[in-house]
mmCIF file of C-alpha atoms in Angstrom:
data_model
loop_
_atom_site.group_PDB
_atom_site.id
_atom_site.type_symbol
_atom_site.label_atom_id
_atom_site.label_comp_id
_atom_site.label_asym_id
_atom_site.label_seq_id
_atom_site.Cartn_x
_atom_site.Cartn_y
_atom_site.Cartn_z
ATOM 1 C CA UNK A 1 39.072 -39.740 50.883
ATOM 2 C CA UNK A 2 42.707 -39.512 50.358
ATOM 3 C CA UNK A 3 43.751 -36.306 48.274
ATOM 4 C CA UNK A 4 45.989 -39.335 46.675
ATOM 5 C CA UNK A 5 43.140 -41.279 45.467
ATOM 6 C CA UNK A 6 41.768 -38.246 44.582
ATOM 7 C CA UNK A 7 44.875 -36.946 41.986
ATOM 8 C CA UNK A 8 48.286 -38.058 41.443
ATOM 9 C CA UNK A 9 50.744 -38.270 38.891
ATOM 10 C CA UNK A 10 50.640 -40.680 35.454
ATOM 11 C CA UNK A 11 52.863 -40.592 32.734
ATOM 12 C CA UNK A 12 50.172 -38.480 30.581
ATOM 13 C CA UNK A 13 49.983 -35.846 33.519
ATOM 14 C CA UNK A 14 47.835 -35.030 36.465
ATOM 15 C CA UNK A 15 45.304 -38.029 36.643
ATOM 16 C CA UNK A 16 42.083 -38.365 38.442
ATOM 17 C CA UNK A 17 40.884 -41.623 38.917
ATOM 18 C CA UNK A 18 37.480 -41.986 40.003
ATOM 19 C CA UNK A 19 36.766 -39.379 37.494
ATOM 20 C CA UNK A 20 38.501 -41.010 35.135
ATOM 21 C CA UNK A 21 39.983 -37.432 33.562
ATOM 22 C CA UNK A 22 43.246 -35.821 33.292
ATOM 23 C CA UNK A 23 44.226 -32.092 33.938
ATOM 24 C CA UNK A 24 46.161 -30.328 31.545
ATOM 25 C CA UNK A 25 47.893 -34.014 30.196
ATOM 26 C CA UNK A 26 51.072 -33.685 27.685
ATOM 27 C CA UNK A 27 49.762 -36.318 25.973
ATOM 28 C CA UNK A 28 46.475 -37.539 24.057
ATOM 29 C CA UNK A 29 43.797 -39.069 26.297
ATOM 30 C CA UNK A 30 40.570 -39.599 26.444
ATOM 31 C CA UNK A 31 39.052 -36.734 28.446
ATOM 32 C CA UNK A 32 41.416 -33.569 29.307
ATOM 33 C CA UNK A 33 40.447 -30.707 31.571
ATOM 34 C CA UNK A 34 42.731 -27.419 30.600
ATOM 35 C CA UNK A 35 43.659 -24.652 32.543
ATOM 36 C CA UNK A 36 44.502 -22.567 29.650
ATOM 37 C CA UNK A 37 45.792 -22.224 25.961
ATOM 38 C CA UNK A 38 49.399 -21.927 26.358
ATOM 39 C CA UNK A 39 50.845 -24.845 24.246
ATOM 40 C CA UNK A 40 52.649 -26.732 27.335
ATOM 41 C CA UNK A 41 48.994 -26.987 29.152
ATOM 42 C CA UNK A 42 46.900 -26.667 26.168
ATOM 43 C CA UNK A 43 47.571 -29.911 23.470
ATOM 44 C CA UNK A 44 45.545 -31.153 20.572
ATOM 45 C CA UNK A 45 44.475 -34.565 20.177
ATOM 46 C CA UNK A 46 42.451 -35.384 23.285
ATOM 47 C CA UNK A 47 39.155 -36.751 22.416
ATOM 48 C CA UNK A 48 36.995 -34.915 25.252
ATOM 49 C CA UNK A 49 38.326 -31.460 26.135
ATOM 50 C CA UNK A 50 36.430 -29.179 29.002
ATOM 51 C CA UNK A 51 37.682 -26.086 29.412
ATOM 52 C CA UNK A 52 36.583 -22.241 29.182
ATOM 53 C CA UNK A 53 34.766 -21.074 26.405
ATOM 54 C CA UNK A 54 37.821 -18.456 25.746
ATOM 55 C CA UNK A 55 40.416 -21.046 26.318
ATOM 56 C CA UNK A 56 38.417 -23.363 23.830
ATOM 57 C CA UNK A 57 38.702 -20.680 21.311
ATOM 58 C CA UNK A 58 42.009 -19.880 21.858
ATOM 59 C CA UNK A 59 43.155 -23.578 21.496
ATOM 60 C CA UNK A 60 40.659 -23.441 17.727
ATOM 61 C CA UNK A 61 42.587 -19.701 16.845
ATOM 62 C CA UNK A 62 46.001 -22.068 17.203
ATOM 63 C CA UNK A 63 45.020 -25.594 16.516
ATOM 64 C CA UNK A 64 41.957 -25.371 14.058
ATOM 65 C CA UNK A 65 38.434 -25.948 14.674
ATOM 66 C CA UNK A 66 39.603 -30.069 15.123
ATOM 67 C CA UNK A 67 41.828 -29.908 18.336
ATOM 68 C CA UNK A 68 39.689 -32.601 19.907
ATOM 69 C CA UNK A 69 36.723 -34.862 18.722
ATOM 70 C CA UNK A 70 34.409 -33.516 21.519
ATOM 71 C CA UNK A 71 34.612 -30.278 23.446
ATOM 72 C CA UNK A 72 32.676 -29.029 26.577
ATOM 73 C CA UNK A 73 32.381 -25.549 27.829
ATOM 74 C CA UNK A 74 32.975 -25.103 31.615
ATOM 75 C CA UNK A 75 31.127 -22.177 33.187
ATOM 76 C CA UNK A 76 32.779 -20.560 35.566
ATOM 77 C CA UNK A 77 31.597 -21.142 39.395
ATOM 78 C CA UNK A 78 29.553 -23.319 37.946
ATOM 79 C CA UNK A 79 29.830 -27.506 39.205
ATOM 80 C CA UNK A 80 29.797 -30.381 37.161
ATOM 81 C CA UNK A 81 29.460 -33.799 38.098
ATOM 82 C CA UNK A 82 32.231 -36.275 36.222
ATOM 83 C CA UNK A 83 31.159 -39.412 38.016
ATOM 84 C CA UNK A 84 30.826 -38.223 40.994
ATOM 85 C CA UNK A 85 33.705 -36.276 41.215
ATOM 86 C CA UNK A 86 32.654 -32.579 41.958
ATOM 87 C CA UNK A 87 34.361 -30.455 39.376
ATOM 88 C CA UNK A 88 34.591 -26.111 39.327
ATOM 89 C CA UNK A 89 36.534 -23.312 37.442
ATOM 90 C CA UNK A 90 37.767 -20.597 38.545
ATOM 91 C CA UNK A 91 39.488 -17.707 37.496
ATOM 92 C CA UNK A 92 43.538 -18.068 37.325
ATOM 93 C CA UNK A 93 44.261 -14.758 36.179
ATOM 94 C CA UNK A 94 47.329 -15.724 34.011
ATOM 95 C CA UNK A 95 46.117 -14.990 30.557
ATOM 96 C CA UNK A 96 42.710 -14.259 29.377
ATOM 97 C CA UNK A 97 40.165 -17.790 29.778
ATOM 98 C CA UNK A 98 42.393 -19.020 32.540
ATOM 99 C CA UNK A 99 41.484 -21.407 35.390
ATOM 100 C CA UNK A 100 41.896 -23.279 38.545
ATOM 101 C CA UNK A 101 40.375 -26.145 38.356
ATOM 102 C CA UNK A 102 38.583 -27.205 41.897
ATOM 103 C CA UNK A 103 38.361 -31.167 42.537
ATOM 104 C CA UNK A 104 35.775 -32.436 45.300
ATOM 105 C CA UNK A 105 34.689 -36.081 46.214
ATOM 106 C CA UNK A 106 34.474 -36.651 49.817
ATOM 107 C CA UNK A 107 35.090 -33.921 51.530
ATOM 108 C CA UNK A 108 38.189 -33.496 50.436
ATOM 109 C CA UNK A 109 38.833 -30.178 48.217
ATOM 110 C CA UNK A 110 42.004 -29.699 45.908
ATOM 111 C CA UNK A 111 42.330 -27.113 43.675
ATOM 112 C CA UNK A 112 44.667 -27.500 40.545
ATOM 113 C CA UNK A 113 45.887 -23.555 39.921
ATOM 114 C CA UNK A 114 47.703 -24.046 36.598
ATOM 115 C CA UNK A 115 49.204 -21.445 36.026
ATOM 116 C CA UNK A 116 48.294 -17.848 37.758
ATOM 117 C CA UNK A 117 49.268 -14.552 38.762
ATOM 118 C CA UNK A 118 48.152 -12.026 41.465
ATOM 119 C CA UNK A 119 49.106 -8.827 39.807
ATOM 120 C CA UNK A 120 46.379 -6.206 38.269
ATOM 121 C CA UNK A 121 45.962 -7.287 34.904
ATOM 122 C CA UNK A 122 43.284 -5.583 32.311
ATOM 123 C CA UNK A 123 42.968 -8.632 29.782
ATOM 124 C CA UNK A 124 41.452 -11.616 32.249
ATOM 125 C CA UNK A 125 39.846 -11.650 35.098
ATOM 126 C CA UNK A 126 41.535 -11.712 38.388
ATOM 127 C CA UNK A 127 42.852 -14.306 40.144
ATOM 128 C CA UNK A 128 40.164 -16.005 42.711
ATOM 129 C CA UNK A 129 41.227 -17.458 46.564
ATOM 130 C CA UNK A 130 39.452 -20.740 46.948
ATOM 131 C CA UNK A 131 39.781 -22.411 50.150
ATOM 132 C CA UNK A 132 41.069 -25.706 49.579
ATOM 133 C CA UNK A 133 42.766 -29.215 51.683
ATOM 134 C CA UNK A 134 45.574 -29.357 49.028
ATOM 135 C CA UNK A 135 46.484 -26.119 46.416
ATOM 136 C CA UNK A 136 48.554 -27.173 43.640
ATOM 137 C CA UNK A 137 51.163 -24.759 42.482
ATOM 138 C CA UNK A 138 53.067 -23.998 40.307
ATOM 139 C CA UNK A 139 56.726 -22.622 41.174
ATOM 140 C CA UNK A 140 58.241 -20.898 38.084
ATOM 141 C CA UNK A 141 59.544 -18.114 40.083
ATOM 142 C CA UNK A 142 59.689 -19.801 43.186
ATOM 143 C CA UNK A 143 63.158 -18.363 44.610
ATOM 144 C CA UNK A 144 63.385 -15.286 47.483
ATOM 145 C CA UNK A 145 65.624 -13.418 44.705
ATOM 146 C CA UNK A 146 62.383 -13.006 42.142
ATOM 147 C CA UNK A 147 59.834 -9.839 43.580
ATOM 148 C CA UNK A 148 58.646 -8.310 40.523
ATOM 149 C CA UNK A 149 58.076 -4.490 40.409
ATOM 150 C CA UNK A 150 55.297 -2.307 39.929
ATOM 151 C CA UNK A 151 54.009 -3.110 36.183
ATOM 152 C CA UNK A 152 53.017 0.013 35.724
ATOM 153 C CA UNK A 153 56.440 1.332 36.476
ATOM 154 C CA UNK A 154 58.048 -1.051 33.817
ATOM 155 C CA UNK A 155 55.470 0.187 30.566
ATOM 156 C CA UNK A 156 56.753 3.789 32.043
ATOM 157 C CA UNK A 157 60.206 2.822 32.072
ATOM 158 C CA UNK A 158 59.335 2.041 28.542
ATOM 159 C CA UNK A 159 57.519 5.256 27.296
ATOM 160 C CA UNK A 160 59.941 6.998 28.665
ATOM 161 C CA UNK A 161 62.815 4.868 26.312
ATOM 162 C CA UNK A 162 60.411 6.249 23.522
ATOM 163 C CA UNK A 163 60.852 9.848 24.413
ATOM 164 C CA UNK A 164 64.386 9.838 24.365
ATOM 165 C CA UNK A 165 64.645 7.809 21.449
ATOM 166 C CA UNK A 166 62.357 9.249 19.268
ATOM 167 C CA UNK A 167 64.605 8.149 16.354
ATOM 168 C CA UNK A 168 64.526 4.615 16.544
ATOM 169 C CA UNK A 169 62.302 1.848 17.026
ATOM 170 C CA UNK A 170 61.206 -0.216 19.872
ATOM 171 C CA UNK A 171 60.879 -3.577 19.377
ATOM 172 C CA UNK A 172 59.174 -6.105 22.342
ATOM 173 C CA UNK A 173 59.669 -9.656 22.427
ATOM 174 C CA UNK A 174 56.069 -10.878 24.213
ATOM 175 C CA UNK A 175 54.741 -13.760 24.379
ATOM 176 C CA UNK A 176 51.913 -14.501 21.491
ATOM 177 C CA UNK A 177 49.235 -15.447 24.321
ATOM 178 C CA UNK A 178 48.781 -13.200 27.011
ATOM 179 C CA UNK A 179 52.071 -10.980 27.618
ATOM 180 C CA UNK A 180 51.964 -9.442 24.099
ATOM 181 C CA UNK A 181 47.484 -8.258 24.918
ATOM 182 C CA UNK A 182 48.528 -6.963 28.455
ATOM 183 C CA UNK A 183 51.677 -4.956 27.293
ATOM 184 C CA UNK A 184 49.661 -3.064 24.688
ATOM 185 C CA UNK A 185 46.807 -2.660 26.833
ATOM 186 C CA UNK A 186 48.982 -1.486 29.285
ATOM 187 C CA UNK A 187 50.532 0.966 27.224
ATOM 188 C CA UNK A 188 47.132 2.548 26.323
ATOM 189 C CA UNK A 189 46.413 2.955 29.812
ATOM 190 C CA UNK A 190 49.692 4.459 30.843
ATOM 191 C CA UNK A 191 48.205 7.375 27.623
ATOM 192 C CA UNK A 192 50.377 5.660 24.301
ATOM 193 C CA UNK A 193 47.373 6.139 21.664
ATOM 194 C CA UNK A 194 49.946 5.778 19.024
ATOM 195 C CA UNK A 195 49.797 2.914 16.556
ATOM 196 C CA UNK A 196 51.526 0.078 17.935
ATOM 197 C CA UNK A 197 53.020 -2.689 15.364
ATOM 198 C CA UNK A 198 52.372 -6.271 15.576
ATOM 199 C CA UNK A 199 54.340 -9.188 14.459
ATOM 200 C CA UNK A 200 51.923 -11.288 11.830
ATOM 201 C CA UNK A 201 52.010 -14.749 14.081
ATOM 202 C CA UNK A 202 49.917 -12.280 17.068
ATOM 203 C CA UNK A 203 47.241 -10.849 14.297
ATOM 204 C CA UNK A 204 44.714 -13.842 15.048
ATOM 205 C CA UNK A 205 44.836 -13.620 18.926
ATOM 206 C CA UNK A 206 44.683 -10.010 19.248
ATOM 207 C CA UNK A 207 41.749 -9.875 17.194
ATOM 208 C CA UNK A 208 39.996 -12.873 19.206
ATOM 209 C CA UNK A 209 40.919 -10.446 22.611
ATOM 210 C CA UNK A 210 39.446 -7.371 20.614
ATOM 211 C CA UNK A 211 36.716 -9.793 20.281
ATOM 212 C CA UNK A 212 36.638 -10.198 23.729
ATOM 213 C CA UNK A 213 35.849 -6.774 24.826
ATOM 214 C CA UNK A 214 39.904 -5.953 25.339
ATOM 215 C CA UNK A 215 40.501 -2.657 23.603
ATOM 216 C CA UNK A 216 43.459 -2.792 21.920
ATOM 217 C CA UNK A 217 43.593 0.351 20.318
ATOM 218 C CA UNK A 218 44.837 0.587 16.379
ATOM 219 C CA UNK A 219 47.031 -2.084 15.876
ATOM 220 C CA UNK A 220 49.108 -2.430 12.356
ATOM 221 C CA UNK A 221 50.972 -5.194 10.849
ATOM 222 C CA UNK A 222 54.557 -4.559 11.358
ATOM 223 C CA UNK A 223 55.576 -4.872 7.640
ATOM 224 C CA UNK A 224 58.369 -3.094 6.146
ATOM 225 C CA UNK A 225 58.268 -1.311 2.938
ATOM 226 C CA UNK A 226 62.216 -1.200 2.449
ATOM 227 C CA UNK A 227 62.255 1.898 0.529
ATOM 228 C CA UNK A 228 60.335 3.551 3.736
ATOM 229 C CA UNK A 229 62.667 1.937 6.253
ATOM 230 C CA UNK A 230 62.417 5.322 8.993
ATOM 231 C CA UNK A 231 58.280 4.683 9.022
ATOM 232 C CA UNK A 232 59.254 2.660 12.030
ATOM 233 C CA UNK A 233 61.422 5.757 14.265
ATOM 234 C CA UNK A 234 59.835 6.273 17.409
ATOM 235 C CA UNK A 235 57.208 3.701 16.588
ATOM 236 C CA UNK A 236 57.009 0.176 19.723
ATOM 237 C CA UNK A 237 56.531 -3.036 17.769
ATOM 238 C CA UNK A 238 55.728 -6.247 19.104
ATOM 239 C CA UNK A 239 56.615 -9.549 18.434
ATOM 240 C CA UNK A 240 56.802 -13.042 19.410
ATOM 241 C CA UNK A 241 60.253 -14.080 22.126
ATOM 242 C CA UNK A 242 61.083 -16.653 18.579
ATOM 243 C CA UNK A 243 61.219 -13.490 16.339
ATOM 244 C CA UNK A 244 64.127 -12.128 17.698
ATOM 245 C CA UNK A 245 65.880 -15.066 16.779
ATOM 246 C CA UNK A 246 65.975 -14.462 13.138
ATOM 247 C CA UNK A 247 66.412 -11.197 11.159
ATOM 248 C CA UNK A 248 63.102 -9.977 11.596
ATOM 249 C CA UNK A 249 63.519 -7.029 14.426
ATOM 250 C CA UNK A 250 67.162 -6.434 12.305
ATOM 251 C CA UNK A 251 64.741 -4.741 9.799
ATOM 252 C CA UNK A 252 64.084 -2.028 12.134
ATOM 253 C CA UNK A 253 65.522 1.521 12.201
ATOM 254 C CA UNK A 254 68.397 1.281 14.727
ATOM 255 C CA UNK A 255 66.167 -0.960 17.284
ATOM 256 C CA UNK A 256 66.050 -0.568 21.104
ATOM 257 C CA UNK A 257 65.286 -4.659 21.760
ATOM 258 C CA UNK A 258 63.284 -5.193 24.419
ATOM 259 C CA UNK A 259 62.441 -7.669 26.184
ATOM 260 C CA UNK A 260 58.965 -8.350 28.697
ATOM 261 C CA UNK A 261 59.420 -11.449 31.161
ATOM 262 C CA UNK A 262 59.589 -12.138 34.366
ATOM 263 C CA UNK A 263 63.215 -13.630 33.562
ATOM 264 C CA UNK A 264 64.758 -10.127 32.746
ATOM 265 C CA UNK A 265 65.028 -9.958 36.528
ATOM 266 C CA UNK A 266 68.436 -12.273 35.702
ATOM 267 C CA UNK A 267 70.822 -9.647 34.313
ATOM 268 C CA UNK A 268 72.324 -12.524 32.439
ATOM 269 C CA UNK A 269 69.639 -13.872 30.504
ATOM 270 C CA UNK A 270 69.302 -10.565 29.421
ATOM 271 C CA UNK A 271 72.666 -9.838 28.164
ATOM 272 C CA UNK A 272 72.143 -13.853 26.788
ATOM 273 C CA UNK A 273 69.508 -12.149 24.601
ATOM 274 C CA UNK A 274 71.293 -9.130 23.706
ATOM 275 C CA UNK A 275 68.154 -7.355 25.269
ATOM 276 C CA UNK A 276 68.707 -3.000 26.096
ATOM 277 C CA UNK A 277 65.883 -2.477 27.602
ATOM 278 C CA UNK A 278 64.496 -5.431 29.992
ATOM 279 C CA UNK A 279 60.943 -5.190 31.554
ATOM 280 C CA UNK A 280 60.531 -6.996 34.055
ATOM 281 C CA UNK A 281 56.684 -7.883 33.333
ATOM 282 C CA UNK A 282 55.375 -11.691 34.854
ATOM 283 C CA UNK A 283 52.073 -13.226 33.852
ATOM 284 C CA UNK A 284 53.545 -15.493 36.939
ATOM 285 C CA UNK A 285 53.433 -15.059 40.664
ATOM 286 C CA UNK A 286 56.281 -14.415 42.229
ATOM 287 C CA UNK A 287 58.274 -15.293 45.336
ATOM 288 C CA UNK A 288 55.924 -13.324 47.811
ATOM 289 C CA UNK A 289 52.836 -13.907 45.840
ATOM 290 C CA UNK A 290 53.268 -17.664 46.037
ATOM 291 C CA UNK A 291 53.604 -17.645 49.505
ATOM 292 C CA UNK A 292 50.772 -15.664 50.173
ATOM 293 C CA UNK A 293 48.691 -17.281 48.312
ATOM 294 C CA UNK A 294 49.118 -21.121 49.824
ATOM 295 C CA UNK A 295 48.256 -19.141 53.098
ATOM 296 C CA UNK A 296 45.349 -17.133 52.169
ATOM 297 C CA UNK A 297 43.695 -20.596 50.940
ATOM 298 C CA UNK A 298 44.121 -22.284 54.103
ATOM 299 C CA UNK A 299 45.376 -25.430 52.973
ATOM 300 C CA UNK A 300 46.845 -27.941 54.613
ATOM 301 C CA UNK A 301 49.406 -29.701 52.166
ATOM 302 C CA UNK A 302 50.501 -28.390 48.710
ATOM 303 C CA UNK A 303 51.742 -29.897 46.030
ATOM 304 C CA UNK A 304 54.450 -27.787 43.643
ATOM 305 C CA UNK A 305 54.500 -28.603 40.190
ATOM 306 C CA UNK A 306 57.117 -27.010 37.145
ATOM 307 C CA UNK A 307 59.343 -24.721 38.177
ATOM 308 C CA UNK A 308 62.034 -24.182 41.596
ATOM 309 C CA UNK A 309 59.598 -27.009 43.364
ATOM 310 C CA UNK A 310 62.705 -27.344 46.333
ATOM 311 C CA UNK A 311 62.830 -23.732 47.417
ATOM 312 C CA UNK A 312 59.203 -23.606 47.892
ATOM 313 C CA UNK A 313 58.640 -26.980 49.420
ATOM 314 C CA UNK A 314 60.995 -25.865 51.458
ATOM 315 C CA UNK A 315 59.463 -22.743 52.703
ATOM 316 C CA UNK A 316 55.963 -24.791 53.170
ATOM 317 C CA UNK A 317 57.848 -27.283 55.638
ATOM 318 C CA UNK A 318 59.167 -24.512 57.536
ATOM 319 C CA UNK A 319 55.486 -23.240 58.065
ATOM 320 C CA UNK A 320 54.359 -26.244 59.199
ATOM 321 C CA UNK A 321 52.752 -27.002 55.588
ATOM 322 C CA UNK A 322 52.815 -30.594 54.202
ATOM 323 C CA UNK A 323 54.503 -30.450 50.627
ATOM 324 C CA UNK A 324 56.004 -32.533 48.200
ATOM 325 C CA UNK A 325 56.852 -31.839 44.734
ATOM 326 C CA UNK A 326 55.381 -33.435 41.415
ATOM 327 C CA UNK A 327 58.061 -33.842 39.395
ATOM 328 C CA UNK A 328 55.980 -33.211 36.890
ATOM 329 C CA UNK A 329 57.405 -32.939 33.288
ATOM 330 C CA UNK A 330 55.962 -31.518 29.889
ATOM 331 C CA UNK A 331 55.598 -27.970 31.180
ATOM 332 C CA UNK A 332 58.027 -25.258 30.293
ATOM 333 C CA UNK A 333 58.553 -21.281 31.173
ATOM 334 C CA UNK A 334 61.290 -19.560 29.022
ATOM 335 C CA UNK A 335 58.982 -17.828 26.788
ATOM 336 C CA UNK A 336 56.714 -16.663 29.869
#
C-alpha cells in the first residue's frame, strides 16, 4: 500500500488510519502510541496509551497514576496486531524507555523514530537500525554547522572547571528527563564519587532510573541551610533549564552556571543564558548522525518532522532520497 494510506498528518498528530491510532498526538484521542515521556511527545488524556513499560512509568512519575483510562505495555521486538496493522518497538536511545515505533501493512515498512540519538549513552539502551521504505526523522539539529564532540570530553571539560574552582559551586541546567540521569552517570564514570546535588523537581525521576538499574551514586537534595552557605564550594548541582530562571542557582556560593545542551554549540544562546561554562551534551543526533542514519536504514523516502526540516530535505534530494517535510507542530527542543 501507499506509505500515505499508511500515515500522514491530522490536526491531533501523526495518524494511522487503518489502524485507527495516533503516534505521539498533541492532543487527546482515543488510542495514542508514544515514543517517550518528554512532555511534547508524551500528553495525558488519551484514553488508550501503548507505550514502554518505562515510558508508562515515567508518564505516571509526572502525570499521576490517571494519565489515560487504559494503558498497554509494548514489549520491545515484540509485534502487535492493531487491526491488521503490524506494529513493533524499538529502541530510540534518546532517554531511558525510548522508541521507534515500526508500522507494517502490506509490505510496506515505516518506522516513526521519535526522537533518538546515536551517541554512547549509559541510561537507555542504544539506538537500533531498522530497515525500513520510509524513516521518519526528526531534524532538531539538522544544519552542517551542529557536530557534537566527544561527551566524554565535555563531563572532563567539566571536572576539570571543578579542580580549578574548588571554591565555588557548579551549578548544571539539565533537562529533568534524560540529560540530568546521563550527566551524573557520566560523571561517575569519568571517577566524580562525590555527592552530587539535585534540584527537588528531578528527586522522583532519578529515583525511578535508580529503580531502573542506573546507578546514580549518592545523590542529595540541593537545599540550602543559609547560615552554611560555603557547604556548596566545590560541590556540581543539578537542576532543571527553568531553575535558572529564578533565584534558585543565585543561592549558591559564587556559581560557575553551566549549561548541558546540544544548543551551547550557538555561542549566543549561551551568552543569552548568561551560561560560563557550556557543554555541549545532545540527547539528539546531530548533523552527521542524521545523515547516516537515513542511509544505514536503506530507505527509500523520509519524512522530517520538528526541527531544520529544509536543510535536511535538502540533503536527502541531493542523494537521490524522496523527502518532504511534516510540518508537524506541537513538538518543541529548547530545553533538550
Amino acid at each position: 500500500m501507499r506509505a500515505s494510506d499508511l500515515l500522514h498528518t491530522r490536526p491531533e498528530g501523526l495518524y494511522c488510519p487503518p489502524g485507527d491510532f495516533f503516534i505521539d498526538p498533541v492532543k487527546p484521542v482515543e488510542r495514542a502510541l508514544i515514543t517517550h515521556g518528554h512532555a511534547d511527545h508524551a500528553r495525558p488524556g488519551h484514553a488508550k496509551v501503548l507505550a514502554s513499560d518505562q515510558t508508562l512509568d515515567i508518564m505516571a512519575i509526572r502525570y499521576g497514576g490517571d494519565f489515560c483510562g487504559e494503558r498497554q505495555i509494548a514489549a520491545l521486538g515484540e509485534t502487535l496486531d492493531l487491526n491488521g496493522v503490524k506494529i513493533t518497538f524499538r529502541p530510540a536511545g534518546h532517554v531511558l524507555g525510548s522508541c521507534q515505533i515500526v508500522v507494517e501493512k502490506d509490505g510496506t515498512r515505516i518506522v516513526a523514530s521519535g526522537d533518538y540519538k546515536r551517541r554512547h549513552d549509559p541510561t537507555c539502551l542504544p539506538f537500533e537500525v531498522v530497515p525500513c521504505d520510509v524513516f521518519i526523522t526528526e531534524a532538531t539539529f539538522a544544519l552542517p554547522v551542529f557536530r557534537h564532540p566527544d561527551t566524554a570530553e565535555e563531563i572532563a571539560r567539566l571536572i576539570e572547571s571543578v579542580r580549578q574552582f574548588p571554591e565555588r559551586a557548579h551549578v548544571v541546567g539539565a533537562y529533568a528527563l534524560g540529560k540530568a540521569q546521563r550527566v551524573i552517570r557520566m560523571l561517575r564514570d569519568a571517577g566524580h564519587d562525590a555527592p552530587i546535588y539535585i534540584h527537588g523537581a528531578m528527586q522522583k525521576l532519578c529515583d525511578y532510573y535508580v529503580s531502573q538499574g542506573v546507578d546514580l551514586g549518592e545523590l542529595r537534595p540541593a537545599t540550602i541551610d543559609r547560615k552554611q552557605k560555603d557547604q556548596f564550594a566545590g560541590a556540581i548541582i543539578v537542576g532543571p533549564p527553568s531553575a535558572f530562571a529564578d533565584r534558585w542557582a543565585r543561592r549558591f556560593p559564587d556559581p560557575v552556571a553551566c549549561f548541558a545542551s546540544g544548543w551551547m554549540r550557538i555561542r549566543q544562546r549561551a551568552r543569552q543564558r548568561g551560561v560560563e561554562l557550556p557543554l555541549i551534551l545532545s540527547d539528539h543526533s546531530d548533523w552527521d548522525e542524521l545523515c547516516d542514519t537515513i542511509h544505514e536504514t536503506g530507505c527509500s523516502e523520509v519524512w522530517v518532522t520538528h526541527g531544520r526540516e529544509e536543510a535536511l530535505v535538502r540533503w536527502c534530494e541531493l542523494q537521490g532520497i524522496r523527502a518532504r517535510p511534516l510540518h508537524l507542530v506541537g513538538y518543541e527542543d529548547e530545553n533538550e
